[in-house]
Structure formats: C-alpha cells, structure tokens
Amino acid sequence: MTRMPIGRAFTLLAEREPDRPAITVGERVVTRAELESLGNRLARTWADDGVGVDDLVTVSLPNGLDVVLACVAAWKLGATPQPLSPRLPPAERARLLELGSPRLVVDRPVRITATDDRPLPDAVASSWKAPTSSGSTGMPKLLRDPHPSIVDPDGVVAPFVPRDVVQLVSGPLFHAAPFVYAMRGLMTGHELVVLPQFDAGAALAAIGRRRVGWTMLVPTTMARIWEHPSRASTDVSSLHSVMHLAARCPEPLKRDWIGWLGAERVVEVYAGTEAQGLTMIRGDEWLEHPGSVGRPVAGSRFRAVRPDGSTCAPGEVGELLMRRDGGLPGWHGLGDAGWIDDGGYVFVADRLDDAITTGGVTVHPADVEAVVDAHPAVLSSVAVGRPDPGLGEVVHVVAESAADPGELLAWVRSRLDPEKRPRSLETTSTPLRDDTGKARRSLHR
C-alpha cells in the first residue's frame, strides 16, 4: 500500500494510462491525461485567487464534468471540497456558507485562465471532504471528514466495490454517498460515467453501451429501473455488482433484482453521512437473513441500546449505535431504531423520529411502506402520522401511483395488522423521494 496526496494520485494514474477514459458525460469523454491537465490548470487559476491548504471550496453544481474538475483542483491545492446542493433553499444555503466560511464558492461553470498544466507540489488537507447531511430529518449541517486528503491509488474504495471498473454515477454528486463512491473510485482508477440526473432509460443505456461494471442505487431508482420497458432487453453482463443503500428496500423489489441479476451481484450497505460505521450484505446472504442490512464491516461495531443506555438483548429493538476503527471517537447513532440478532446481523426498523404512536402502539412507517410499495401500480410511498383526538396519531399514506386511492387503500388495509392500517391514503404523480432515496416527511404530516 502506497498512500499519497490525492493530487499526486491523479498525476500517477495519468502517467500510467494517459489515454484511458477517466470521465464520460454524454458524448464527452475525458481521458486521464486531459483530467490531469485541466485539473492542474484550474488549480493554478484558483491559487492566483488565494486558495490554499485547508481552505474550504464550496462546490454547488449539478452533475457534470465541472463538479469533478472543481474537486480535483481543490485536492491538488490541499483544499477541502464541500459538495453542496444547488437546489438548497436560500436560507439553508446561507446558513451552511456561514458555517463553513469557504475561500471560494463554485456555483457557475468553471473558468480556467492558467495555461501551465504541470503537476503541482504535493499538498494535503487535514480533511478530504466536508459534505452536508441530507436534511431529511431537519436542517442540513456541515460535516468535516476527519481523514486527510491522502489515498492509495492501488487500493479499493471499499471491500464490496470492485477495482478497475466502469462506474455509473446516477445519483447527485452533492450528496454524501454518490460523492464518496464516485470520487474514491476516480482516484483509484475507475472510469466514471456521469448522468446529469437520474433517468432509468439513460441508466440502462449507459450500462449496456459503456459496459458498466458497478453502480450505486437507492430503492426509488431501483424501482424505476425495474419498471422501465427496456430493462429486459438491456445487456447487463458487464455488471460485477449493484449496491443499494439510503432506505429500506421493499422485499418484493429486492427479490426481483436478485432474480434478474443473480443474488451475488446485489449488495446492500447501511451507513451514514459521517461513515461512523457500516454494514454490508450480499443477496445470497440476504436470502438466508431476509430484512437484514448485514453485519459490520471495515472495522465497524454495532449495538442496540435502550433509552437508559443499556445494551439490548439479541432481537430486542432499541436505538442503533455504531463506531468504526479510525473514525470519530465514541458511539454514534443515525436516529434509527433496530435490533441485532444472535448472529450479529443488523436489522433496521425505522427512524426513531418517524415512528407513529397510535392508540399507544408504535408503528414504524417502513413496515407500512413495504406493503404499499408491493402493489404493482405504486412506485414509492411515504407513511406518516397525523394528529387524531382519540388515538393521538393515525397512519396516513401518500403513494406515487396512478391507482384509484380508495381501491389502493382497501388493498393495503387488507394486508396489514389492524394497528398498522392507514386511515387515509392519497396518490400523487410527483416523486416522493429524491435521487438519494430521501423523503421529507414533514411535507406530508
């Protein structure tokens, strides 16, 4: 293992295979040599503006070549990129910029004025990235990664991500997970095929045309790919594996994907923005432990705790806490309820804040959504609690579907235990979850 500054890793990869594609966006193919040249020139352009070691560079751009170039240039200067959604409301954006005090905000197409494209002197930032949380459970916050901007270009992104592969990037690069897997892939030799935004047809076409070997999805995008008319005719033989995360995957959808690709090629990961810990499970293992998100990997440890902080017995639901060797000190939670069985397999029930208390009974929205999402006419759903004078709360469902609401409600109620049955259901044609699989439940309560 040879760890080096991220900027130098790009130089090394370009020296080894200068003509190999590094990034493909639409019809534009950028080789490793071109990426190195453009990155060096942009870095010198920003150096003239005063950007240096440990400065924060906010990158608020849609998916495309410029967002990748901006990050490469920042790393070459020893600066820390802060990916930020260009769709944030003005108040949230202003708050995050105030928190970070960036040296530079990149929210327009990059402008390169320097002509010198020679490699820059080695520079290392104390934090290789500073993402923001998704904001799905409240106001987004700035999170500086504790690891410096160094990498082993001959290493792997993670134990479950293959080396030397074409990676399809269909999620927004301003979100933590797509950013980490795409950028770590790029600096360890992946070719990135970047979609401007998720589109099931475009994703399938890219897999077949570009011979994609690995991609990261969320249940929402998995559902859209599964329903797309070109799925059955797409050549997916190049796929080493597909990883999904970010939300609980409906069991019927997961079984569909396992049947389509093969169990060993469907991988699930559970982790948070701060990467305090993670679990992993392959499809063949999941079939033996359905519903599990796997066992801890990469030096992670998990426990479920009661409200008083004591450790739960195997199978007992509590708050899931995690820690990881070399990560942030102490135990950390993502606000999820779940349990761990005798074999160390982790199960996620739902977010603690999302639990619905109806007539004194706790209902986890994911249990309701799993049934709703099993209906063939439903793309996605969100279950929330709405105030009720007699029961405290009752279950309400919003479904992304063209089905008749009354018929769909009857279908769902017939398949749920009495305490979980929704009192009301509405349908919408508007996507309920973004491309990261997140939903803002407060909009539906």
Coordinates of C-alpha atoms in Angstrom, one line a residue:
M1 CA 0.0 0.0 0.0
T2 CA 1.4 3.4 -1.1
R3 CA -0.6 6.3 0.3
M4 CA 0.0 9.7 -1.3
P5 CA -1.7 13.1 -1.6
I6 CA -4.9 12.8 -3.7
G7 CA -3.5 15.4 -6.2
R8 CA -0.4 13.2 -6.8
A9 CA -2.6 10.1 -7.3
F10 CA -4.3 11.7 -10.3
T11 CA -0.9 12.5 -11.7
L12 CA 0.2 8.9 -11.3
L13 CA -2.9 7.5 -12.9
A14 CA -2.4 9.8 -15.9
E15 CA 1.2 8.8 -16.3
R16 CA 0.3 5.1 -16.2
E17 CA -2.5 5.2 -18.8
P18 CA -2.8 8.7 -20.3
D19 CA -5.4 7.7 -22.9
R20 CA -7.7 5.7 -20.7
P21 CA -11.1 7.4 -20.1
A22 CA -11.5 9.0 -16.7
I23 CA -14.9 10.6 -17.1
T24 CA -17.7 10.3 -19.6
V25 CA -20.6 12.8 -19.6
G26 CA -22.9 12.3 -22.5
E27 CA -20.7 12.2 -25.6
R28 CA -17.8 14.0 -23.9
V29 CA -15.0 11.6 -23.0
V30 CA -12.2 13.0 -20.8
T31 CA -9.0 10.9 -20.6
R32 CA -6.8 10.6 -17.6
A33 CA -4.2 12.9 -19.3
E34 CA -6.9 15.5 -20.0
L35 CA -8.2 15.4 -16.5
E36 CA -4.7 15.9 -15.1
S37 CA -4.1 18.8 -17.4
L38 CA -7.4 20.5 -16.8
G39 CA -7.1 19.9 -13.0
N40 CA -3.6 21.4 -12.8
R41 CA -4.6 24.5 -14.8
L42 CA -7.8 25.1 -12.7
A43 CA -5.8 24.6 -9.5
R44 CA -3.3 27.3 -10.7
T45 CA -6.2 29.6 -11.6
W46 CA -7.6 29.3 -8.1
A47 CA -4.1 29.6 -6.5
D48 CA -3.8 33.0 -8.1
D49 CA -7.1 33.9 -6.2
G50 CA -5.6 32.8 -2.9
V51 CA -6.9 29.2 -2.5
G52 CA -4.5 27.1 -0.5
V53 CA -4.0 24.3 2.0
D54 CA -7.1 23.6 4.3
D55 CA -9.2 26.2 2.6
L56 CA -12.8 25.2 2.0
V57 CA -14.0 25.2 -1.6
T58 CA -17.8 25.0 -1.8
V59 CA -18.9 23.2 -5.0
S60 CA -22.6 23.8 -5.7
L61 CA -23.0 22.4 -9.2
P62 CA -25.3 19.9 -10.9
N63 CA -23.8 16.6 -12.1
G64 CA -21.3 17.0 -14.9
L65 CA -17.6 17.5 -15.7
D66 CA -17.2 20.8 -13.9
V67 CA -18.1 19.4 -10.4
V68 CA -15.4 16.7 -10.8
L69 CA -12.9 19.2 -12.1
A70 CA -13.6 21.5 -9.2
C71 CA -12.9 18.7 -6.7
V72 CA -9.7 17.6 -8.5
A73 CA -8.4 21.2 -8.5
A74 CA -9.2 21.6 -4.8
W75 CA -7.3 18.4 -3.8
K76 CA -4.3 19.5 -5.9
L77 CA -4.1 22.6 -3.8
G78 CA -4.6 20.8 -0.5
A79 CA -8.0 22.4 -0.1
T80 CA -11.2 20.7 1.0
P81 CA -14.2 20.4 -1.3
Q82 CA -17.6 21.0 0.2
P83 CA -20.3 19.5 -2.1
L84 CA -23.5 21.5 -1.7
S85 CA -26.8 21.0 -3.4
P86 CA -27.5 23.7 -5.9
R87 CA -31.2 23.2 -5.1
L88 CA -31.0 24.3 -1.4
P89 CA -33.4 27.0 -0.3
P90 CA -31.6 30.3 0.1
A91 CA -31.8 30.3 3.9
E92 CA -30.3 26.9 4.2
R93 CA -27.6 27.7 1.7
A94 CA -26.7 30.9 3.5
R95 CA -26.5 29.1 6.9
L96 CA -24.1 26.4 5.5
L97 CA -21.9 29.0 3.8
E98 CA -21.8 30.9 7.1
L99 CA -20.8 27.8 9.0
G100 CA -18.1 26.8 6.5
S101 CA -16.7 30.3 5.6
P102 CA -15.4 28.9 2.3
R103 CA -12.5 30.6 0.5
L104 CA -14.2 30.0 -2.8
V105 CA -17.8 29.2 -3.9
V106 CA -18.1 27.4 -7.2
D107 CA -21.7 27.7 -8.4
R108 CA -21.2 28.6 -12.1
P109 CA -19.3 26.8 -14.9
V110 CA -15.6 26.8 -14.0
R111 CA -13.3 29.3 -15.8
I112 CA -9.7 28.3 -16.4
T113 CA -7.3 31.0 -17.1
A114 CA -3.9 29.4 -16.3
T115 CA -2.0 27.7 -19.1
D116 CA 0.6 25.8 -17.0
D117 CA -0.6 22.2 -16.7
R118 CA 2.5 20.8 -15.0
P119 CA 1.8 18.8 -11.7
L120 CA 1.7 21.0 -8.6
P121 CA 3.7 20.5 -5.5
D122 CA 2.2 17.9 -3.1
A123 CA -0.4 19.4 -0.7
V124 CA -2.5 17.6 1.9
A125 CA -5.7 18.9 3.5
S126 CA -6.5 17.8 7.1
S127 CA -10.0 16.9 5.8
W128 CA -10.5 15.4 2.4
K129 CA -14.2 16.4 2.2
A130 CA -16.7 18.4 4.0
P131 CA -20.2 17.2 2.9
T132 CA -23.5 18.3 4.3
S133 CA -26.1 16.0 5.8
S134 CA -29.1 15.2 3.7
G135 CA -31.5 17.4 5.6
S136 CA -34.2 14.6 5.5
T137 CA -34.6 14.8 9.3
G138 CA -34.0 18.5 9.8
M139 CA -31.7 21.4 8.8
P140 CA -28.6 20.2 6.9
K141 CA -25.3 20.6 8.7
L142 CA -21.7 20.7 7.6
L143 CA -19.6 17.7 8.4
R144 CA -15.8 17.8 8.1
D145 CA -14.4 14.3 7.5
P146 CA -11.6 13.5 10.0
H147 CA -9.4 11.9 7.4
P148 CA -6.7 13.8 5.4
S149 CA -6.6 14.1 1.7
I150 CA -4.4 11.1 1.0
V151 CA -5.2 7.9 -0.9
D152 CA -3.7 4.7 -2.1
P153 CA -4.4 4.7 -5.9
D154 CA -3.9 1.0 -6.0
G155 CA -6.3 0.4 -3.1
V156 CA -10.0 -0.3 -3.2
V157 CA -12.9 2.1 -2.4
A158 CA -14.4 -0.4 -0.1
P159 CA -14.4 -4.2 0.4
F160 CA -17.6 -4.5 -1.6
V161 CA -16.5 -2.2 -4.6
P162 CA -14.5 -3.8 -7.4
R163 CA -11.3 -2.3 -8.8
D164 CA -10.5 -1.3 -12.4
V165 CA -14.2 -0.9 -13.4
V166 CA -16.5 1.5 -15.1
Q167 CA -18.7 3.1 -12.5
L168 CA -22.1 4.6 -13.4
V169 CA -22.8 7.7 -11.4
S170 CA -26.6 8.3 -11.4
G171 CA -27.0 10.0 -8.1
P172 CA -26.4 13.6 -7.3
L173 CA -22.7 14.3 -6.6
F174 CA -23.6 16.9 -4.0
H175 CA -24.9 14.1 -1.8
A176 CA -22.5 12.3 0.5
A177 CA -22.8 8.7 -0.7
P178 CA -22.6 9.3 -4.5
F179 CA -19.8 11.8 -3.9
V180 CA -17.7 9.3 -1.8
Y181 CA -18.1 6.3 -4.1
A182 CA -17.6 8.3 -7.3
M183 CA -14.6 10.4 -6.2
R184 CA -12.8 7.5 -4.4
G185 CA -13.4 5.4 -7.5
L186 CA -11.9 8.1 -9.7
M187 CA -8.8 8.4 -7.6
T188 CA -8.3 4.6 -7.6
G189 CA -8.7 4.1 -11.3
H190 CA -12.4 3.9 -12.0
E191 CA -13.9 5.4 -15.2
L192 CA -16.9 7.5 -14.2
V193 CA -19.9 7.6 -16.5
V194 CA -21.9 10.5 -15.1
L195 CA -25.6 11.1 -15.7
P196 CA -26.7 14.7 -15.4
Q197 CA -29.7 13.4 -13.4
F198 CA -31.2 10.0 -12.8
D199 CA -33.2 8.6 -15.7
A200 CA -34.0 4.9 -15.8
G201 CA -33.7 4.7 -19.6
A202 CA -30.4 6.6 -19.6
A203 CA -29.0 4.5 -16.8
L204 CA -29.9 1.2 -18.7
A205 CA -28.5 2.6 -21.9
A206 CA -25.2 3.5 -20.2
I207 CA -24.9 0.1 -18.6
G208 CA -25.2 -1.6 -22.0
R209 CA -23.2 0.9 -24.1
R210 CA -20.4 1.8 -21.7
R211 CA -20.1 -1.7 -20.2
V212 CA -20.7 -0.5 -16.7
G213 CA -19.3 -2.8 -14.0
W214 CA -20.6 -1.2 -10.8
T215 CA -23.1 1.3 -9.7
M216 CA -24.8 2.6 -6.6
L217 CA -28.6 2.9 -6.4
V218 CA -31.4 3.6 -3.9
P219 CA -34.7 1.7 -3.7
T220 CA -36.5 4.5 -5.6
T221 CA -34.2 4.3 -8.6
M222 CA -34.2 0.6 -8.4
A223 CA -38.0 0.6 -8.7
R224 CA -37.8 2.9 -11.7
I225 CA -35.2 0.8 -13.5
W226 CA -37.2 -2.4 -12.8
E227 CA -40.4 -0.9 -14.3
H228 CA -38.6 0.6 -17.4
P229 CA -39.6 -1.1 -20.7
S230 CA -36.0 -1.5 -21.9
R231 CA -34.8 -3.3 -18.8
A232 CA -35.4 -6.8 -20.0
S233 CA -33.5 -6.2 -23.3
T234 CA -30.5 -4.5 -21.7
D235 CA -27.2 -6.4 -21.7
V236 CA -26.1 -6.4 -18.0
S237 CA -23.4 -9.0 -18.4
S238 CA -20.7 -6.4 -17.6
L239 CA -22.1 -5.7 -14.1
H240 CA -19.9 -7.1 -11.4
S241 CA -22.4 -5.9 -8.8
V242 CA -25.0 -3.2 -7.9
M243 CA -25.0 -1.7 -4.4
H244 CA -28.1 -0.1 -2.8
L245 CA -28.4 1.9 0.4
A246 CA -30.1 5.0 1.9
A247 CA -33.5 3.5 2.6
R248 CA -35.1 0.1 3.4
C249 CA -35.7 -1.8 0.1
P250 CA -39.1 -3.3 -0.3
E251 CA -38.7 -7.1 -0.1
P252 CA -40.5 -7.8 -3.4
L253 CA -38.3 -5.3 -5.2
K254 CA -35.2 -6.8 -3.8
R255 CA -36.2 -10.3 -4.7
D256 CA -37.0 -9.0 -8.3
W257 CA -33.4 -7.7 -8.6
I258 CA -31.9 -10.8 -7.2
G259 CA -33.8 -12.9 -9.7
W260 CA -32.7 -10.5 -12.5
L261 CA -29.0 -10.1 -11.8
G262 CA -28.3 -13.0 -9.5
A263 CA -28.0 -13.0 -5.7
E264 CA -24.3 -12.4 -5.6
R265 CA -24.5 -9.3 -7.7
V266 CA -26.9 -7.4 -5.4
V267 CA -25.2 -5.8 -2.4
E268 CA -26.8 -3.7 0.3
V269 CA -24.9 -1.3 2.6
Y270 CA -26.1 0.6 5.7
A271 CA -24.1 3.7 6.7
G272 CA -24.5 7.4 7.5
T273 CA -23.1 10.6 6.0
E274 CA -20.3 10.7 8.6
A275 CA -19.4 7.0 7.9
Q276 CA -19.2 6.3 11.7
G277 CA -19.8 2.6 10.8
L278 CA -21.2 0.4 8.1
T279 CA -22.7 -3.0 7.4
M280 CA -22.9 -5.0 4.2
I281 CA -24.8 -8.0 3.0
R282 CA -24.8 -9.7 -0.4
G283 CA -28.0 -11.0 -1.9
D284 CA -27.3 -14.7 -1.3
E285 CA -26.7 -13.9 2.3
W286 CA -29.8 -11.8 2.5
L287 CA -31.9 -14.7 1.3
E288 CA -30.9 -16.5 4.4
H289 CA -31.5 -13.4 6.6
P290 CA -34.3 -11.5 4.8
G291 CA -34.7 -8.0 6.0
S292 CA -31.2 -7.7 7.4
V293 CA -28.8 -4.9 6.3
G294 CA -25.9 -7.2 7.1
R295 CA -23.1 -7.5 9.6
P296 CA -20.5 -4.8 10.4
V297 CA -17.5 -4.5 8.0
A298 CA -14.4 -2.3 7.7
G299 CA -13.6 -2.2 11.4
S300 CA -17.2 -1.3 12.4
R301 CA -19.1 -2.3 15.5
F302 CA -22.8 -2.0 16.2
R303 CA -25.0 -2.2 19.3
A304 CA -28.7 -1.6 20.0
V305 CA -29.4 0.3 23.2
R306 CA -32.4 1.0 25.4
P307 CA -33.4 4.6 26.4
D308 CA -31.3 4.2 29.6
G309 CA -28.2 3.4 27.6
S310 CA -28.0 -0.3 28.5
T311 CA -27.4 -2.8 25.7
C312 CA -30.4 -4.6 24.2
A313 CA -30.7 -8.4 24.2
P314 CA -30.5 -10.1 20.8
G315 CA -33.6 -9.4 18.9
E316 CA -34.7 -6.5 21.1
V317 CA -35.5 -3.2 19.4
G318 CA -33.5 -0.2 20.5
E319 CA -31.5 2.7 19.1
L320 CA -28.8 1.5 16.8
L321 CA -25.3 2.9 17.6
M322 CA -22.1 2.4 15.8
R323 CA -18.4 3.1 15.9
R324 CA -15.5 2.4 13.5
D325 CA -11.8 1.9 14.0
G326 CA -10.0 5.1 12.9
G327 CA -13.2 7.1 12.8
L328 CA -14.8 9.6 15.1
P329 CA -14.4 8.7 18.8
G330 CA -17.3 7.2 20.8
W331 CA -20.6 5.6 19.8
H332 CA -22.8 7.4 17.2
G333 CA -26.3 6.9 16.0
L334 CA -28.2 7.9 12.9
G335 CA -31.5 8.2 14.7
D336 CA -32.6 4.7 13.7
A337 CA -34.4 2.0 15.6
G338 CA -33.4 -1.6 15.1
W339 CA -32.1 -4.8 16.5
I340 CA -29.2 -7.2 16.2
D341 CA -29.7 -11.0 16.2
D342 CA -27.7 -13.8 17.7
G343 CA -25.5 -14.0 14.6
G344 CA -24.6 -10.3 14.6
Y345 CA -26.9 -9.4 11.7
V346 CA -28.3 -5.9 12.0
F347 CA -31.9 -5.1 11.2
V348 CA -33.3 -1.5 10.8
A349 CA -36.8 -0.9 11.9
D350 CA -37.1 2.8 11.1
R351 CA -36.0 6.3 12.1
L352 CA -36.9 7.0 15.8
D353 CA -38.4 10.4 14.9
D354 CA -40.6 8.9 12.2
A355 CA -42.3 6.3 14.5
I356 CA -46.1 6.7 14.7
T357 CA -47.8 6.2 18.1
T358 CA -51.4 5.3 17.5
G359 CA -53.6 4.2 20.5
G360 CA -50.4 3.6 22.5
V361 CA -49.0 1.2 19.8
T362 CA -45.7 2.1 18.0
V363 CA -46.0 1.8 14.2
H364 CA -42.8 2.0 12.0
P365 CA -43.6 3.7 8.7
A366 CA -41.3 1.4 6.8
D367 CA -43.5 -1.6 7.7
V368 CA -46.5 0.2 6.1
E369 CA -44.5 1.4 3.2
A370 CA -43.2 -2.1 2.4
V371 CA -46.8 -3.3 1.9
V372 CA -47.8 -0.2 -0.1
D373 CA -44.7 -0.5 -2.3
A374 CA -45.6 -4.1 -3.1
H375 CA -48.6 -3.0 -5.1
P376 CA -47.7 -3.2 -8.8
A377 CA -49.1 0.3 -9.5
V378 CA -47.0 2.0 -6.8
L379 CA -43.5 3.5 -7.5
S380 CA -42.9 4.8 -4.0
S381 CA -44.8 5.7 -0.8
V382 CA -44.4 7.6 2.4
A383 CA -46.3 6.8 5.6
V384 CA -46.7 9.5 8.3
G385 CA -48.6 10.1 11.5
R386 CA -51.4 12.6 11.5
P387 CA -53.0 14.0 14.7
D388 CA -56.1 12.3 16.0
P389 CA -58.1 13.4 19.1
G390 CA -58.8 9.9 20.1
L391 CA -55.7 7.9 19.2
G392 CA -53.1 10.6 19.3
E393 CA -52.0 9.8 15.8
V394 CA -53.3 7.7 12.9
V395 CA -51.4 6.4 9.9
H396 CA -51.7 8.4 6.6
V397 CA -50.1 7.2 3.3
V398 CA -49.1 9.2 0.3
A399 CA -48.4 6.9 -2.7
E400 CA -46.8 7.8 -6.0
S401 CA -49.3 5.9 -8.2
A402 CA -52.0 6.3 -10.8
A403 CA -54.2 3.7 -9.0
D404 CA -57.6 4.7 -7.5
P405 CA -56.9 5.9 -4.0
G406 CA -59.9 4.1 -2.5
E407 CA -59.1 0.8 -4.1
L408 CA -55.4 1.1 -3.2
L409 CA -56.3 1.9 0.5
A410 CA -58.5 -1.2 0.7
W411 CA -55.8 -3.4 -0.8
V412 CA -53.2 -2.1 1.7
R413 CA -55.5 -2.4 4.7
S414 CA -56.3 -6.0 3.9
R415 CA -52.6 -6.8 4.1
L416 CA -51.7 -5.1 7.4
D417 CA -52.3 -5.8 11.1
P418 CA -55.1 -3.6 12.5
E419 CA -52.8 -1.2 14.3
K420 CA -50.8 -0.5 11.2
R421 CA -53.7 0.1 8.8
P422 CA -53.8 3.6 7.3
R423 CA -56.9 5.6 8.0
S424 CA -56.4 7.6 4.8
L425 CA -54.4 7.4 1.6
E426 CA -53.8 9.9 -1.2
T427 CA -52.0 9.4 -4.5
T428 CA -49.7 11.8 -6.4
S429 CA -47.8 11.8 -9.7
T430 CA -45.0 13.9 -8.1
P431 CA -41.9 11.8 -7.0
L432 CA -41.9 11.4 -3.2
R433 CA -38.2 10.7 -2.8
D434 CA -35.2 12.4 -4.4
D435 CA -32.5 10.6 -6.3
T436 CA -30.8 9.8 -2.9
G437 CA -33.9 7.9 -1.7
K438 CA -34.8 10.5 0.9
A439 CA -38.2 11.9 1.6
R440 CA -39.1 15.0 3.7
R441 CA -41.9 13.5 5.8
S442 CA -42.8 16.9 7.3
L443 CA -44.3 17.9 4.0
H444 CA -47.0 15.2 4.3
R445 CA -47.9 15.3 8.0

